[in-house]
Coordinates of C-alpha atoms in Angstrom, one line a residue:
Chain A
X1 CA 111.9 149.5 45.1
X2 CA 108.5 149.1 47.0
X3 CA 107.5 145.8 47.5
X4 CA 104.0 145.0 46.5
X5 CA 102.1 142.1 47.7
X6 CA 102.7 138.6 46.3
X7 CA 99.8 137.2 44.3
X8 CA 99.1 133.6 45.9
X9 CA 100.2 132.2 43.1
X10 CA 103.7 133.6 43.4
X11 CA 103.5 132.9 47.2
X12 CA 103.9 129.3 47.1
X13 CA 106.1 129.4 44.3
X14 CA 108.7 131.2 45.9
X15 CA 107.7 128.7 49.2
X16 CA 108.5 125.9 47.4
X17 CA 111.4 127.3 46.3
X18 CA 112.7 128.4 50.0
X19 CA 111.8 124.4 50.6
X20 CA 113.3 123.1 47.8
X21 CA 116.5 125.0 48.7
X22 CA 116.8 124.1 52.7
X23 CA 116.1 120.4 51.8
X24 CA 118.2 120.0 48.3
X25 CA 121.4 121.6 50.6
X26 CA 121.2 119.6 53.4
X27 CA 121.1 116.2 51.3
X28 CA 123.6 117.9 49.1
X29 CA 125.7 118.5 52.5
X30 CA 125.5 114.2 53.1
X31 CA 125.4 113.0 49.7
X32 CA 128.4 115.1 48.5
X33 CA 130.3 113.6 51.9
X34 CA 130.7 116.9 53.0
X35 CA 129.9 115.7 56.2
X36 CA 129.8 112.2 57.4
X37 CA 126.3 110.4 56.6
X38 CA 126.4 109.4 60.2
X39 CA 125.7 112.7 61.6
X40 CA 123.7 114.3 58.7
X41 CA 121.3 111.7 57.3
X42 CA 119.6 112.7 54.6
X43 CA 115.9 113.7 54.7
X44 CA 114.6 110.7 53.1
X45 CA 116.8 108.6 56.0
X46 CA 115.2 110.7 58.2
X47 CA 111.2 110.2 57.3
X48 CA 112.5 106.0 57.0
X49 CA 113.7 106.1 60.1
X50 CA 110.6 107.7 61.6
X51 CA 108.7 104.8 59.9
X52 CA 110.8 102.4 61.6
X53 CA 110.2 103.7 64.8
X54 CA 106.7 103.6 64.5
X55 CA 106.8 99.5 65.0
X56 CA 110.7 99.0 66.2
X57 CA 111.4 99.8 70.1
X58 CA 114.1 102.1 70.5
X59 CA 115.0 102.9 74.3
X60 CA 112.4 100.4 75.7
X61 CA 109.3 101.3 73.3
X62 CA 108.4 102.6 70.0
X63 CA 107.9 106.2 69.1
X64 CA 103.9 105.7 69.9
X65 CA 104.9 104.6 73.4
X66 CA 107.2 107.1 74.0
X67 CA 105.0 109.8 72.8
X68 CA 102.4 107.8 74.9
X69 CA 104.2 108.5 77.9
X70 CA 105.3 111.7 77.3
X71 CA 101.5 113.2 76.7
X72 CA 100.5 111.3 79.6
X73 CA 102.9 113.7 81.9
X74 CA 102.5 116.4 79.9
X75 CA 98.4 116.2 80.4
X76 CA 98.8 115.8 84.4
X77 CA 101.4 118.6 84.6
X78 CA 99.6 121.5 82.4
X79 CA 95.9 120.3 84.2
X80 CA 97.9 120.8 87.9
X81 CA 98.9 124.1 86.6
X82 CA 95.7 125.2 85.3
X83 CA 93.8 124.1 88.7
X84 CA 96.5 125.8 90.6
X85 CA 96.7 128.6 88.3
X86 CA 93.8 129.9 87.1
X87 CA 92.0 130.3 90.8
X88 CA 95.3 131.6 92.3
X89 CA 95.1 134.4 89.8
X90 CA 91.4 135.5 90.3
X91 CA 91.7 135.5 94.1
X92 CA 94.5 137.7 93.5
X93 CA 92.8 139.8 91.1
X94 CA 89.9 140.1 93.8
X95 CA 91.7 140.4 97.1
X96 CA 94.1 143.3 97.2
X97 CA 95.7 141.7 100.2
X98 CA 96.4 138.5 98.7
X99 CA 98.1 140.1 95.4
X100 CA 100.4 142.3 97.8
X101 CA 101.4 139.0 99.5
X102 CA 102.1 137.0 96.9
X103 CA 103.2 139.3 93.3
X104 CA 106.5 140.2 95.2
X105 CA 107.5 136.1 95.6
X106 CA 105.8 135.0 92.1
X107 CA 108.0 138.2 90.6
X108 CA 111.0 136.9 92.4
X109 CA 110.4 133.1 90.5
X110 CA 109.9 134.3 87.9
X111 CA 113.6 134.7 87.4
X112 CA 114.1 131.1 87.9
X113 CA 114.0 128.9 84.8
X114 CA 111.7 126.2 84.9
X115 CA 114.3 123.6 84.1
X116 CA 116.5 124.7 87.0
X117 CA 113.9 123.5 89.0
X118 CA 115.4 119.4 87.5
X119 CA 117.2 118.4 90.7
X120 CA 114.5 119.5 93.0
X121 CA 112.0 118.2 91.3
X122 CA 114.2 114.5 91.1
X123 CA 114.8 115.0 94.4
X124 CA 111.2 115.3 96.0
X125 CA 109.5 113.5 93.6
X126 CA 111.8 110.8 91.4
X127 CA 112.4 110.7 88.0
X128 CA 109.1 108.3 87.0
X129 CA 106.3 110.4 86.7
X130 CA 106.3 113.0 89.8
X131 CA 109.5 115.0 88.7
X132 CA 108.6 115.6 84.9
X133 CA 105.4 116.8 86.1
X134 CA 106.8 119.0 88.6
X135 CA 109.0 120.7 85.7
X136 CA 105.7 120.8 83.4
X137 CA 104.3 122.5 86.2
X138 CA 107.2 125.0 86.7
X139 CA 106.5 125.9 82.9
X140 CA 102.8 126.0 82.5
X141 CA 102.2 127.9 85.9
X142 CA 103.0 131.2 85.3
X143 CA 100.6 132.1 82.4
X144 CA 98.1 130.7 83.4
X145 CA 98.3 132.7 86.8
X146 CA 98.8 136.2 85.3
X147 CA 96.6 135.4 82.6
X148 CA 93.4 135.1 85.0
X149 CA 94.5 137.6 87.4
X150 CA 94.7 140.1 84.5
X151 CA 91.3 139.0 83.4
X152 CA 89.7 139.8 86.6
X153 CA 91.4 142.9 87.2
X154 CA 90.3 143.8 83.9
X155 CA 86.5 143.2 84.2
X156 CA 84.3 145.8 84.1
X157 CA 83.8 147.9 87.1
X158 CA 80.1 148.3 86.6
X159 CA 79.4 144.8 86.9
X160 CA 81.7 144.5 90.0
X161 CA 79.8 147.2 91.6
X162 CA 76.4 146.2 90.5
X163 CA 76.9 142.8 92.6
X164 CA 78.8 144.7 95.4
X165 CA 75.2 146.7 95.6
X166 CA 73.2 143.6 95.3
X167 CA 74.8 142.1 98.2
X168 CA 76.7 139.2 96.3
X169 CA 79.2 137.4 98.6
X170 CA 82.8 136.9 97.8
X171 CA 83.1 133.5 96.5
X172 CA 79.5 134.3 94.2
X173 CA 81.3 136.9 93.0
X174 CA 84.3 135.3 91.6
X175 CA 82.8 132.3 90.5
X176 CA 79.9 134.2 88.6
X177 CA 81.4 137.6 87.4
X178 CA 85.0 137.3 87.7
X179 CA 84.8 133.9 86.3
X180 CA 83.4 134.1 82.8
X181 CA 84.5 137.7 82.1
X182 CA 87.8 136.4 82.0
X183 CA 87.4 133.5 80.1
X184 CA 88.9 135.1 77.6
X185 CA 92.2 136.0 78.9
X186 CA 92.7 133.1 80.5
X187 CA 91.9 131.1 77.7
X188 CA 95.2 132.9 75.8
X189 CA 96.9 132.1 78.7
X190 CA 96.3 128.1 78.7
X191 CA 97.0 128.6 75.6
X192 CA 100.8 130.3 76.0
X193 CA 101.0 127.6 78.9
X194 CA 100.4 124.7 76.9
X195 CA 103.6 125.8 74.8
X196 CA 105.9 126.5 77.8
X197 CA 104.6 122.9 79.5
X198 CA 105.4 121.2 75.7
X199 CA 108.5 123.0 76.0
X200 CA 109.4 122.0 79.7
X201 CA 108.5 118.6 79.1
X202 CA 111.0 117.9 76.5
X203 CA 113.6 119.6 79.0
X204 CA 112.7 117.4 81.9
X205 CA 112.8 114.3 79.9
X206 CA 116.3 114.8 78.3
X207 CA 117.6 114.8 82.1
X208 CA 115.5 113.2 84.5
X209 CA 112.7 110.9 82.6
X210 CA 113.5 107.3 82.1
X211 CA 110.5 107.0 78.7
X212 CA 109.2 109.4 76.8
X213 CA 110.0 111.1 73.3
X214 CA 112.9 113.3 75.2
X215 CA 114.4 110.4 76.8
X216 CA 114.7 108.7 73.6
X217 CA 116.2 111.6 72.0
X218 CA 119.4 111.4 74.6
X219 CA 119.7 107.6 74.4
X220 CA 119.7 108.1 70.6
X221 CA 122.5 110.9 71.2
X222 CA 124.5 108.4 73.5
X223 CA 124.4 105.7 71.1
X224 CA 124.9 108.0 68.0
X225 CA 122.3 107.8 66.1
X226 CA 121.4 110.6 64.2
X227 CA 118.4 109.7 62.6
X228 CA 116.5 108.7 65.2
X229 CA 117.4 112.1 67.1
X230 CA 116.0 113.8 64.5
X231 CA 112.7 111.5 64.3
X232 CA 112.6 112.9 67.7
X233 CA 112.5 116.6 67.2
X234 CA 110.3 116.1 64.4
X235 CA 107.4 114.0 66.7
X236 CA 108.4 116.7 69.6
X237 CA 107.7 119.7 66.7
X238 CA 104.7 118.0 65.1
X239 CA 102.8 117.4 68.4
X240 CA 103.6 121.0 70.1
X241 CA 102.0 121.9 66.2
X242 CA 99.1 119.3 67.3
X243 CA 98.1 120.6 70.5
X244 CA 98.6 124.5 69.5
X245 CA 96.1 124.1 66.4
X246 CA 93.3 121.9 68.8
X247 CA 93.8 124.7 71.2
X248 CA 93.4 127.5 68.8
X249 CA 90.2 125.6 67.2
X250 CA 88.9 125.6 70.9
X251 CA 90.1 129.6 71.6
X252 CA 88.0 130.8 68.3
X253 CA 85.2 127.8 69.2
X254 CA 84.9 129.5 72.8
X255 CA 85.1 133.2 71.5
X256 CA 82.9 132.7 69.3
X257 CA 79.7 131.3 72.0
X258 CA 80.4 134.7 73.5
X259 CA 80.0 136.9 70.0
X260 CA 83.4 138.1 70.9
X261 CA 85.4 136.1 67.5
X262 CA 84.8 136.6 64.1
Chain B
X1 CA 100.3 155.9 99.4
X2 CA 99.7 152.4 97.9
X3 CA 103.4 152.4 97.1
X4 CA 104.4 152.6 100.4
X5 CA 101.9 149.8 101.4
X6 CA 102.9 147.1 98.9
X7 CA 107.0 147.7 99.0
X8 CA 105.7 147.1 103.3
X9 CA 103.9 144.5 102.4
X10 CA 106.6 142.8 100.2
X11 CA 109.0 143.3 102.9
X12 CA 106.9 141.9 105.6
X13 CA 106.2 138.5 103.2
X14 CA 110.2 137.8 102.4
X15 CA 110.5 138.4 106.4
X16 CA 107.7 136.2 106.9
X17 CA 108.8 133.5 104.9
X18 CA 112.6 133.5 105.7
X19 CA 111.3 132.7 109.5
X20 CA 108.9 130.1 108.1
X21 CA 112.1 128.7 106.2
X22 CA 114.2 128.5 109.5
X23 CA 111.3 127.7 111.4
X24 CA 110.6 124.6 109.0
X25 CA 113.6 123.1 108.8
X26 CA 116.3 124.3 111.4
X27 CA 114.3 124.5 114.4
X28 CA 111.2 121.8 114.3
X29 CA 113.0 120.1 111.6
X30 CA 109.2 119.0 110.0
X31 CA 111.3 119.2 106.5
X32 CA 114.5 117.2 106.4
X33 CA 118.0 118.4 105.6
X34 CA 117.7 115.5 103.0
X35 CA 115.0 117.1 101.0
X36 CA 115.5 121.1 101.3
X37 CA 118.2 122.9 103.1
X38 CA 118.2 124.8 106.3
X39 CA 119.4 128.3 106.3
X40 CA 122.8 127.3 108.0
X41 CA 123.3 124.4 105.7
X42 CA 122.4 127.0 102.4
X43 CA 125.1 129.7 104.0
X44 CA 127.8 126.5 104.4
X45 CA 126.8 125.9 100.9
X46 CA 127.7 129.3 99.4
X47 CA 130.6 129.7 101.4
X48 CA 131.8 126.5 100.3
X49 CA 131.7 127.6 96.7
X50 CA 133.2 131.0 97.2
X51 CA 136.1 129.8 98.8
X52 CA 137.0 125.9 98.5
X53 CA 134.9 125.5 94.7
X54 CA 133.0 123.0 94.1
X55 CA 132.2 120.9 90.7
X56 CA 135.7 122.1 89.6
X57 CA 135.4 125.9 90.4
X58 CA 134.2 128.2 92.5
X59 CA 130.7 130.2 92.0
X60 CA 132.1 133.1 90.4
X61 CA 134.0 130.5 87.6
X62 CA 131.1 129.2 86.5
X63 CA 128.3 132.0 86.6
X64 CA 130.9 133.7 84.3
X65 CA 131.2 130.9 82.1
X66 CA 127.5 130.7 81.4
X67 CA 127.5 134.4 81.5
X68 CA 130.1 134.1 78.7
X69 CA 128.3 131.5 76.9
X70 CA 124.9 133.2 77.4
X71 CA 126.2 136.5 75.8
X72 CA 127.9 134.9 72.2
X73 CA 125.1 133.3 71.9
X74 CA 122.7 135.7 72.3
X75 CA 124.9 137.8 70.6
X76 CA 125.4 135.2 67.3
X77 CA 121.5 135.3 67.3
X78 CA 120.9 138.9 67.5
X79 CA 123.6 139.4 64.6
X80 CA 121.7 136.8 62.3
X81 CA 117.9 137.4 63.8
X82 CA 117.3 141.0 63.3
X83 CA 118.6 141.1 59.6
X84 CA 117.0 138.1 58.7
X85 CA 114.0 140.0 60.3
X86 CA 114.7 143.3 58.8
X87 CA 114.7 141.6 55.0
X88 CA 111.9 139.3 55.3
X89 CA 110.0 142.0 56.6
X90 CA 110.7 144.4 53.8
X91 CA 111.0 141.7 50.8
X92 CA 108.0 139.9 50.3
X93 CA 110.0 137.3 48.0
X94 CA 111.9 136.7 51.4
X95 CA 109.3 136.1 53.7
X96 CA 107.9 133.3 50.7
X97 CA 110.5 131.9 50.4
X98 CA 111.8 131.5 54.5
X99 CA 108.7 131.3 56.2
X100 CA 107.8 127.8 54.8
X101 CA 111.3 126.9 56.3
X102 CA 110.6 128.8 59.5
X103 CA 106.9 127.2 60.2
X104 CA 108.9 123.4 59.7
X105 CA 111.7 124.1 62.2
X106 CA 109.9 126.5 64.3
X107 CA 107.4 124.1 65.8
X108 CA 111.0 122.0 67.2
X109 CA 111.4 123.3 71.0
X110 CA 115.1 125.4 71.6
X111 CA 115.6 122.5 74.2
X112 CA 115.0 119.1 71.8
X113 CA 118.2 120.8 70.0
X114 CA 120.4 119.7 72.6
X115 CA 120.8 115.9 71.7
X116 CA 121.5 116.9 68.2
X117 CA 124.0 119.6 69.4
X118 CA 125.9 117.0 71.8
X119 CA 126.1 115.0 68.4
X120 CA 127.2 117.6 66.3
X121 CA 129.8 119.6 68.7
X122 CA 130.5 117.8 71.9
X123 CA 129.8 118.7 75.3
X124 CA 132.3 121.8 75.1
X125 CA 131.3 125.5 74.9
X126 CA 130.4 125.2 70.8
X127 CA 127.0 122.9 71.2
X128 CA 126.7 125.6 73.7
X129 CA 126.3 128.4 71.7
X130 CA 124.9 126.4 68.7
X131 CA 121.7 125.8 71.0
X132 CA 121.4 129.2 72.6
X133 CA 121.7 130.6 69.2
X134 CA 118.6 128.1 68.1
X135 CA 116.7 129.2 70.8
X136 CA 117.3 133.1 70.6
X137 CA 117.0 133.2 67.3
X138 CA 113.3 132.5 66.4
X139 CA 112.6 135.7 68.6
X140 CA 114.6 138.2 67.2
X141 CA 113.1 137.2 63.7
X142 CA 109.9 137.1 64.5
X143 CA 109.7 140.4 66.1
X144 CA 111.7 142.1 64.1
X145 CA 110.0 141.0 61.1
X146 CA 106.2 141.9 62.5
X147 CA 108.3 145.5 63.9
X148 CA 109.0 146.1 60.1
X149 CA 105.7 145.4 58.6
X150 CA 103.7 147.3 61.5
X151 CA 105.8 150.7 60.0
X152 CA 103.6 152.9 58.8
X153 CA 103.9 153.5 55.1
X154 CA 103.6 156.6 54.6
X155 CA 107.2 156.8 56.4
X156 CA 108.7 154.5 54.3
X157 CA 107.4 156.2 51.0
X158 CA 108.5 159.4 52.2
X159 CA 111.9 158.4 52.5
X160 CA 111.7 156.4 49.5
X161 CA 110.8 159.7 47.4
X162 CA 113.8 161.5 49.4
X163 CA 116.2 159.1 47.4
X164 CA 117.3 157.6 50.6
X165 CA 120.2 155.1 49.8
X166 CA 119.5 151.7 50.6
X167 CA 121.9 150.9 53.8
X168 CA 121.0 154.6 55.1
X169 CA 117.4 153.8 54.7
X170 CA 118.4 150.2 56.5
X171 CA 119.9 151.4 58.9
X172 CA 118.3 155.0 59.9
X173 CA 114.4 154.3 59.0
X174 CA 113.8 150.6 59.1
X175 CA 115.7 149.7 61.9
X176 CA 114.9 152.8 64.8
X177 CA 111.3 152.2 63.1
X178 CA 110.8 148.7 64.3
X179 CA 113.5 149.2 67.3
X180 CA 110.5 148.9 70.0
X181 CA 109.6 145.6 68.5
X182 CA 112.9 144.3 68.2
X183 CA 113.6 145.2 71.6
X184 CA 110.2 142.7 72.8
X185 CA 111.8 140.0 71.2
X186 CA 115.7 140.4 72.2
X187 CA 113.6 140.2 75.8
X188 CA 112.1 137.2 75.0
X189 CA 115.2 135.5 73.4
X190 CA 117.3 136.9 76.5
X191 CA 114.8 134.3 78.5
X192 CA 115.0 131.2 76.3
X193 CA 118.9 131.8 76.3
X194 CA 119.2 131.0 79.9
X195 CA 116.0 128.6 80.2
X196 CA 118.0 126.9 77.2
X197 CA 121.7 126.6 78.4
X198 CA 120.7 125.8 82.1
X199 CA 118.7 123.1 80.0
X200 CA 122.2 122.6 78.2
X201 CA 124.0 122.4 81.4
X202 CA 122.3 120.2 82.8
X203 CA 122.7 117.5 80.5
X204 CA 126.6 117.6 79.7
X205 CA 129.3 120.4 80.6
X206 CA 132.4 120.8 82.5
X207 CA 131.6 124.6 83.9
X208 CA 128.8 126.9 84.4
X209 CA 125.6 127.0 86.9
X210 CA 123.7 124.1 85.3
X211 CA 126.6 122.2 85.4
X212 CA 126.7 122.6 89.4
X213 CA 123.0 122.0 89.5
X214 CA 123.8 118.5 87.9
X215 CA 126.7 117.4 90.7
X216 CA 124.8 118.9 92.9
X217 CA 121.7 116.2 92.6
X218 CA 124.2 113.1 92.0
X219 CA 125.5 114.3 95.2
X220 CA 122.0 114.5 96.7
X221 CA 123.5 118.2 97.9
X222 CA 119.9 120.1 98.3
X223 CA 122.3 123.1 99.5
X224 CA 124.1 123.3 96.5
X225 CA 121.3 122.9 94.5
X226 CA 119.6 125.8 96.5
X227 CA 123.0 127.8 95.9
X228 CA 123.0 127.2 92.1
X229 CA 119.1 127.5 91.4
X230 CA 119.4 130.8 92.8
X231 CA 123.0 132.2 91.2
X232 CA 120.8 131.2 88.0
X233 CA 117.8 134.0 88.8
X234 CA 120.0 136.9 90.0
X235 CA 121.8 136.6 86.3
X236 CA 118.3 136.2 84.6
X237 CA 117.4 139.1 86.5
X238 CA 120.7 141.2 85.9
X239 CA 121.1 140.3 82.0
X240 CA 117.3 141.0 81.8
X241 CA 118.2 144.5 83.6
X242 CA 121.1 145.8 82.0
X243 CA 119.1 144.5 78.4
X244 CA 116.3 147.1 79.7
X245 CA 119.5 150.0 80.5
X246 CA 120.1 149.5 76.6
X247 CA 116.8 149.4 75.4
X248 CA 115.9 153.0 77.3
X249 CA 118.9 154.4 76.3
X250 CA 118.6 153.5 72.8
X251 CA 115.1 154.3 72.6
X252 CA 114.6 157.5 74.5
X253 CA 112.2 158.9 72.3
X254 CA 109.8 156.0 73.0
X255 CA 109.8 156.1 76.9
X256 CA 106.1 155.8 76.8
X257 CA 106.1 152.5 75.4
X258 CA 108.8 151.2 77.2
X259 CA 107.2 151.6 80.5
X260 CA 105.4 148.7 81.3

C-alpha cells in the first residue's frame, strides 16, 4: 500500500500516459461531435491556427504584434513597480515612522483587487498605454514592496549597529547595507511580481486595451472563434513560462555571486 | 506600548488622509469631480445604490450575487482541489501521470479563461463559476499535494501497520495531517476567486460588483466607481476573515502556526 518512488523510467511513462489521455479525450470530445467543432477545435486545429497567426493579422496585427505590445506594457508597468517598490519598502524597513504611517493604508489595499482598479485606471490614464500599465502596476506593487521591506528588517543587527557606531548617515546606510543584504528577498519578490504583473496584464487587456495578446483573445470571443482564443491562452501561458524560467536563471545566477545558491 | 503607538498612529494617517481627501477635492477643488470623487459626491453615490439601485439593483443585490457566485465556485474547487491533491500526493502513479497535464495548463493565467468561458457558457452565472473554479483550483492542488508529501512518514507507516482502512486513514491522518497546508492554499484561492470574477465582471454580466464597476466607467461615474471598488475590498476582507474563523477552529491544535 506504500507508495515507493517511481524510477524515471516509469515517470515519463505514466506522463505520457496522463498526456496521451487529456489530449486523445478532448479530440475525442470534437471528432466524435460531442460537441460542436466550433467551440472545441481539436488540438491539431489549435497548433494550425497558432501558425496562422504567426503571419495573418487578427484584431489589427499578428500574434508577434500583439504579444509585441503586450510585453511592451508589461515591461514599463512591472519596472514602475519595482522603482516604486523596492525603495518604498527599505525606507519602511529603516524608518519606524514611515512603516507606522503607511502598513495600515498598504494593509487596507491590499483588499482591493488589482483589476478593480480598470475604470480608474481608464479613467485617469486612457485605454492606450497609461491604463494597462496602471493595472500592471496595481499587480506587481505589492511584492515587490513587502519583499524589500522584509529584507531589511531582516538584516542582521550587527551590521546595522556596526555602521550606527561608525557614524554612517541614513541614506549610506540603506543604499550600502540595507541594499545588498536584501537582494535576496527582493529578488523572490520581483520574482512573485513578475507573475502577478503577467497575470494583471492579461486582465487589463481583456477590458480596457485596444492591442495586445488579451485584446485579441475578446475580439476572438466576439467573433467566435475558438481556435484563435485558445492560440491566445497558449502565447499568454508560454510567455508567463518565458519570463518565470529567465527570472529563475537570473535568481540562482545572482544567488549564486553571493555563495548563497547551490 | 508599541501597540498603542501604531493603532495611534494608524488612526491619525486614515484622519489625515480623509482631510487631505476633502481638502483636495471639495474645498480647493485642485482634483476634479471628473476624475475622483469628493466625499459628498462618494456619500450621494452610496446612498444612491442603497436606496434608488443602480446598474439594475441596489448594492446589497449585487455584492450578494458575487458573494453567491464567489462561494460555488470556490466551493466546486475546493471539492475537486483537495482530493485531487490528497491522491497525487499519496500515489506517485498520479502525480506522473497529472502533473504533465498540470505544468501545460498551469502556466494559462485564471483571467485568460474568461474569453473561452464567455464562449463556452455565456455571460450568465455558469462561465462564472467555470472561471472561478479555474482559478481556485490550481491552489487547493498544489498545496494540498506538497501538505501531503511534507507528512512525516513515520506517521503514515504507523498507521499503516495499525491496519487503518483506507477512507479512515483518508480522512483522519492524511487530511488533518496536511490541513495547515491546505488551509495556505484555500487562502490563496479565496484571493484569485475575487481578483478572478471582478475580472469576470467586468467584461460581461448583468449583476454583481464588477458589473457596477463596468456602468460605472461607461458612465464616467468616478463616485460609483469609488462605491463599487470599495464594496469589492470589505468582501475580500470578510470572506478572507471568516475563511481564517474556520481555519482556527478547525485547526486548534496548530494555533502556533496559524498565527502569522
Amino acid at each position: 500500500m506504500m507508495d515507493r518512488p517511481l524510477k524515471s523510467r516509469e515517470t515519463i511513462a505514466w506522463g505520457f500516459a496522463g498526456l496521451g489521455c487529456f489530449l486523445g479525450v478532448w479530440t475525442l470530445l470534437t471528432v466524435s461531435g460531442l460537441v460542436p467543432r466550433q467551440f472545441l477545435p481539436t488540438p491539431l486545429d489549435v497548433v494550425a491556427r497558432i501558425i496562422e497567426l504567426l503571419t495573418t493579422p487578427f484584431a489589427g496585427a499578428t500574434l508577434p504584434q500583439h504579444l509585441a505590445s503586450s510585453f511592451g506594457r508589461y515591461i514599463v508597468g512591472v519596472s514602475l513597480a519595482a522603482l516604486v517598490g523596492i525603495p518604498t519598502g527599505l525606507l519602511m524597513g529603516w524608518f519606524r515612522l514611515l512603516d507606522d504611517i503607511l502598513a495600515p493604508i498598504f494593509e487596507a489595499l491590499r483588499f482591493i483587487a488589482p483589476i478593480a482598479w480598470v475604470p480608474f485606471a481608464a479613467l485617469w490614464f486612457g485605454t492606450g498605454i497609461g491604463g494597462p500599465v496602471m493595472i500592471i502596476f496595481a499587480g506587481a506593487f505589492p511584492p515587490c514592496l513587502i519583499n524589500a521591506y522584509r529584507g531589511a528588517r531582516f538584516v542582521d543587527p550587527r551590521l546595522i549597529e556596526a555602521s550606527r557606531m561608525l557614524g554612517t548617515s541614513h541614506l549610506r546606510t540603506i543604499v550600502e547595507i540595507l541594499l545588498p543584504a536584501s537582494v535576496p528577498s527582493i529578488v523572490a519578490g520581483l520574482r512573485v511580481a513578475a507573475g502577478l504583473g503577467w497575470q494583471s496584464l492579461v486582465g487589463a487587456e481583456l477590458i480596457v486595451a485596444a492591442t495586445g495578446v488579451g485584446f485579441m483573445m475578446v475580439q476572438a470571443q466576439a467573433n467566435v472563434s475558438t481556435p484563435t482564443v485558445m492560440a491566445g491562452m497558449i502565447a499568454i501561458g508560454a510567455a508567463g513560462m518565458l519570463i518565470d524560467v529567465l527570472l529563475r536563471q537570473g535568481e540562482a545566477l545572482i544567488l549564486r555571486r553571493r555563495g548563497l545558491g547551490p | 506600548m508599541t501597540r498603542w503607538r501604531q493603532t495611534g498612529i494608524g488612526l491619525a494617517t486614515f484622519a489625515l488622509l480623509v482631510g487631505l481627501w476633502f481638502a483636495l477635492t471639495a474645498w480647493s477643488g485642485i482634483i476634479s469631480a471628473g476624475r475622483f470623487p469628493s466625499p459628498t459626491d462618494f456619500w450621494s453615490a452610496f446612498v444612491q445604490i442603497n436606496t434608488r439601485g443602480y446598474a439594475g439593483g441596489q448594492l446589497a443585490a449585487h455584492a450578494f450575487h458575487s458573494v453567491v457566485l464567489v462561494v460555488m465556485g470556490f466551493a466546486v474547487a475546493v471539492a475537486t482541489g483537495v482530493p485531487l491533491g490528497l491522491w497525487m500526493g499519496w500515489s506517485r502513479r498520479a502525480e506522473a501521470a497529472i502533473n504533465p497535464v498540470f505544468l501545460l495548463i498551469r502556466p494559462i493565467p485564471p483571467l485568460a479563461w474568461i474569453p473561452l468561458a464567455i464562449l463556452w457558457l455565456g455571460l450568465g452565472d455558469a462561465a462564472k463559476i467555470m472561471v472561478i473554479w479555474f482559478a481556485a483550483f490550481v491552489p487547493s492542488v498544489i498545496n494540498t499535494f506538497s501538505g501531503v508529501r511534507s507528512i512525516e512518514r513515520p506517521l503514515l507507516e504507523a498507521a499503516i501497520m495499525l491496519g487503518t482502512p483506507r477512507w479512515r486513514f483518508v480522512a483522519e491522518v492524511l487530511a488533518p495531517a496536511a490541513a495547515p497546508m491546505i488551509f495556505t492554499g484555500l487562502r490563496l484561492s479565496l484571493q484569485a476567486a475575487w481578483t478572478t470574477l471582478v475580472a469576470a465582471e467586468l467584461v460581461g454580466a448583468l449583476l454583481g460588483l464588477g458589473f457596477i464597476l463596468n456602468v460605472a466607467q461607461q458612465d464616467i461615474y468616478p463616485a460609483m466607481i469609488l462605491v463599487g471598488m470599495l464594496s469589492v475590498g470589505v468582501l475580500g476582507f470578510a470572506t478572507t476573515w471568516l475563511l481564517g474563523a474556520v481555519e482556527r477552529r478547525a485547526l486548534v491544535w496548530n494555533v502556533a502556526g496559524s498565527e502569522r
